[in-house]
Amino acid sequence: FSLCFPEKLWKMLESDQFRSIWWSEGGKCVAINRDLFKVEVLGRGVCQRVFNTRHIKSVIRQLNLYGFTKVQRDSQRSASLPEFLSEEAAASAHSQILYYYNPNFNRAHPWLLGTCKRR
């Protein structure tokens, strides 16, 4: 008996084992720190592997197949150069974090998990 992709994802999010993936936007989005996820989740040995892949692109493909959409993080930019540069540095660090949303994948509504079907 193996879990389907959304069930594995849910268990990871609810577990305290992983620092690379968490609930965002009050439990409505999945946040993934790309670099940490590659090491912490995809870099595991065969026996401890969560997903049958070592590639982040494969995980993203699964997210898309199950109806998740990437959420862009838009922010207003400052007019002053020092503020703009500090915002750019923060945005660069922030760009390592991917956000995905699926209306049927919500921490407050676990019963909707069964409606997350592969396209």
XYZ file of C-alpha atoms in Angstrom:
119
model
C 0.000 0.000 0.000
C 1.574 3.242 -1.085
C 0.228 6.745 -0.796
C -0.576 8.877 -3.824
C 1.364 12.096 -4.397
C -1.067 14.479 -2.611
C -1.197 12.169 0.431
C 2.610 12.028 0.634
C 2.752 15.807 0.317
C 0.159 16.238 3.089
C 2.040 13.901 5.432
C 5.273 15.819 4.798
C 3.578 19.145 5.530
C 2.032 17.834 8.745
C 5.285 16.210 9.873
C 7.928 18.031 11.873
C 10.671 16.072 10.042
C 11.046 18.500 7.134
C 12.275 22.092 7.187
C 12.222 22.479 3.395
C 8.434 22.336 2.945
C 5.659 24.008 4.950
C 2.123 25.389 4.843
C 1.965 29.006 3.725
C -0.818 31.586 3.457
C -2.600 30.192 6.523
C -2.603 26.631 5.239
C -3.780 27.432 1.703
C -0.441 27.158 -0.118
C 2.532 24.816 -0.115
C 5.903 26.552 0.247
C 9.067 24.744 -0.836
C 12.610 25.933 -0.257
C 14.067 24.592 -3.508
C 17.708 24.139 -2.439
C 16.939 22.693 0.992
C 14.280 20.373 -0.524
C 16.846 18.984 -2.985
C 19.142 18.027 -0.112
C 16.643 17.116 2.615
C 14.021 15.226 0.577
C 15.429 14.337 -2.842
C 18.940 13.592 -1.572
C 17.818 10.755 0.697
C 18.942 7.199 0.170
C 16.695 4.721 -1.639
C 15.318 3.241 1.605
C 14.271 6.627 2.996
C 13.096 8.205 -0.252
C 9.698 9.940 -0.094
C 9.265 10.311 -3.860
C 10.608 8.004 -6.563
C 12.830 10.729 -7.959
C 15.914 12.767 -7.169
C 14.861 15.725 -9.363
C 12.899 18.813 -8.314
C 11.460 19.097 -11.851
C 9.735 15.731 -11.396
C 8.139 16.896 -8.136
C 6.968 20.111 -9.843
C 5.542 18.036 -12.706
C 3.571 15.994 -10.159
C 2.284 19.180 -8.524
C 1.068 20.368 -11.933
C -0.502 16.985 -12.769
C -2.516 17.150 -9.539
C -3.858 20.633 -10.265
C -1.440 22.801 -8.303
C -0.551 26.166 -9.786
C 2.529 28.210 -9.044
C 1.808 31.383 -7.108
C 3.913 34.401 -8.007
C 5.049 36.593 -5.153
C 4.664 40.146 -6.451
C 6.033 43.052 -4.490
C 6.163 46.775 -5.105
C 9.675 48.111 -5.678
C 10.973 51.252 -3.983
C 12.105 54.270 -5.952
C 15.224 54.948 -3.861
C 18.360 53.045 -4.866
C 19.398 51.802 -1.366
C 15.888 50.506 -0.635
C 15.661 48.962 -4.099
C 19.001 47.145 -3.630
C 18.045 45.776 -0.214
C 14.683 44.626 -1.628
C 16.499 42.948 -4.537
C 18.747 41.055 -2.092
C 15.703 39.907 -0.115
C 13.875 38.937 -3.319
C 16.892 36.928 -4.491
C 16.915 34.894 -1.268
C 13.139 34.637 -1.494
C 13.296 33.308 -5.065
C 14.535 29.974 -3.711
C 11.050 29.504 -2.263
C 8.366 28.114 -4.552
C 4.676 28.546 -3.706
C 1.970 26.234 -5.049
C -1.794 26.439 -4.630
C -4.609 23.960 -5.176
C -8.154 24.865 -4.011
C -8.675 21.243 -2.894
C -5.440 21.101 -0.893
C -6.089 23.136 2.232
C -4.901 22.477 5.779
C -8.253 23.581 7.221
C -10.176 21.155 4.969
C -8.408 17.759 5.073
C -11.511 15.996 3.710
C -10.883 17.689 0.328
C -7.633 15.746 -0.056
C -9.566 12.881 -1.670
C -10.672 15.217 -4.474
C -7.068 15.913 -5.548
C -6.979 13.684 -8.597
C -4.346 13.308 -11.279
C -5.271 15.013 -14.548
